[in-house]
Amino acid sequence: MTDTIIALSSGAMPSGVAVVRVSGPRSGALTEALVGTLPEPRFATLRVLRDSAGAEIDRGLVLWFPGPASFTGEDCVEFHVHGGRAVVDRLLAVAVEHEGVRFAEPGEFSRRAFVNGKFGLVEAEALSDLILAETEAQRRFAVEQAAGAQSQLYADWRERLLTARAMIEAEIDFSDEEDVPGSVSDEVWADVSSLVAEIDAHIASSDRGRILRSGFDVALVGAPNAGKSTLLNVLAGSERAIVSAEPGTTRDIVEARLDLGGYLVTIADTAGLRETDGLVEAEGVRRARLRAGQSDLVLHVSDTGVFDDLRLGGGRTIWRVRTKTDLARGDAAEGADFALSSVSGTGVDDLVGAIRSEVERRAGQTDTLAPGRARHIELLRTGRKHLIDSLSERSPLELRAEALRLAADVLGRITGRIDVEEMLGAIFSRFCVGK
């Protein structure tokens, strides 16, 4: 028999109300033991919760959800009690004394919902993203994914491949039968070619999906004492980085996470770029270049107006930012994209506004579905490779049909339809306990 699981599903304590969730075949029996009788399904009912000796634990609302009409598809119950740690701890301790009831693992409620067909793997991942969303853009993207449109797109592609494979195999096996068309190859391969183009366009939108889901990365790079740390503190609105006149103060990467117009933007202060014999500082310089090479936007910071070649490669977007304009003589903006003073605040708003506009441009304002997870993108690329193999006219028809099968299976792995057991633990273990 499947265990019945229990966990605190609401936020950190103390709080006004705490929600304790239970799911599994013993949910009804546990509820009866705690409150006497089962409440009417899906109606919040005020009850007294008691332990096995009849002592009162608390008074709270009880909601009973008989399966399969519940989040997990199993019998479920929620206890809405006062959010004191002692109250919740006592309720949990009394509950797990009952046979077959244990504490839930992280993500176990959602995993059971997936196993019971309440939603697909893409929706489960979106649910995790929704819980972790920090900005409005992240919330909207997670809601879009959780609504099922992304899964439906992949399911439609898979159905087209299953149909194409069936037609090709019918041509192979029953070419002499009167009810099988003489040749369906042209129609099938034209649709497969069209599908490759659709997948290419979808993968091309992955940068948008990544920015919406994970945020936009900005790296501050430049020589020591160029004003990077001071600029980070001004942008963050707090003292995130140590500021000192001593060169090489910043050795490791210091980050600040901002909400710009509903988008998550991570600003990273990096070690000053210079030649050094110090092992620690040299490692900091190496990490600075690595982080800059992986960022969406690089702000090349200089307090002198001299901007040397960063030699980052990879076609990074680089903006030249002149700092300490309050100390500069002449035209401080000459040769720079932005000129500012972190002390007086002059020019800072212009830089922030430009970063926000760049994020909006890169994230896009369309409703086009975009993959936001590396797992999806990797599987889409694998599926595309199989489709390209299927289009090779030099291969026997049997091998081309097999390539279609492999591509359809890959799409099934994205949504959880095919062979996903080995990845479930990794996915659901990232959920919080109680979800």
XYZ file of N, CA and C in Angstrom, residues 221 270 273-275 284-294 309-312:
60
model
N 32.774 44.858 -15.371
C 34.193 44.519 -15.530
C 34.980 45.789 -15.788
N 32.803 42.157 -10.403
C 33.893 41.196 -10.592
C 35.232 41.819 -10.220
N 40.428 43.817 -13.614
C 41.250 43.143 -14.614
C 42.631 43.785 -14.682
N 43.627 43.019 -14.332
C 45.018 43.474 -14.441
C 45.938 42.268 -14.345
N 47.168 42.433 -14.781
C 48.171 41.390 -14.627
C 48.630 41.363 -13.171
N 40.649 35.448 -9.241
C 39.538 36.384 -9.341
C 39.417 36.979 -10.726
N 40.549 37.312 -11.351
C 40.547 37.851 -12.712
C 40.026 36.803 -13.690
N 40.461 35.551 -13.494
C 39.980 34.483 -14.385
C 38.461 34.332 -14.277
N 37.954 34.364 -13.049
C 36.510 34.231 -12.853
C 35.755 35.432 -13.417
N 36.381 36.603 -13.327
C 35.747 37.806 -13.877
C 35.553 37.674 -15.386
N 36.602 37.220 -16.078
C 36.501 37.051 -17.532
C 35.496 35.958 -17.882
N 35.479 34.877 -17.102
C 34.530 33.796 -17.352
C 33.101 34.290 -17.179
N 32.835 35.028 -16.101
C 31.488 35.525 -15.860
C 31.062 36.506 -16.945
N 31.964 37.379 -17.354
C 31.643 38.337 -18.411
C 31.310 37.624 -19.713
N 32.053 36.551 -20.002
C 31.810 35.806 -21.233
C 30.502 35.054 -21.234
N 29.889 34.869 -20.053
C 28.623 34.154 -19.955
C 27.431 35.084 -19.740
N 40.588 46.768 -25.002
C 39.871 45.606 -25.528
C 39.772 44.532 -24.447
N 38.537 44.102 -24.152
C 38.347 43.092 -23.111
C 38.687 41.690 -23.580
N 38.704 41.482 -24.887
C 39.026 40.173 -25.469
C 38.122 39.065 -24.894
N 36.835 39.342 -24.868
C 35.898 38.352 -24.337
C 35.465 37.341 -25.382
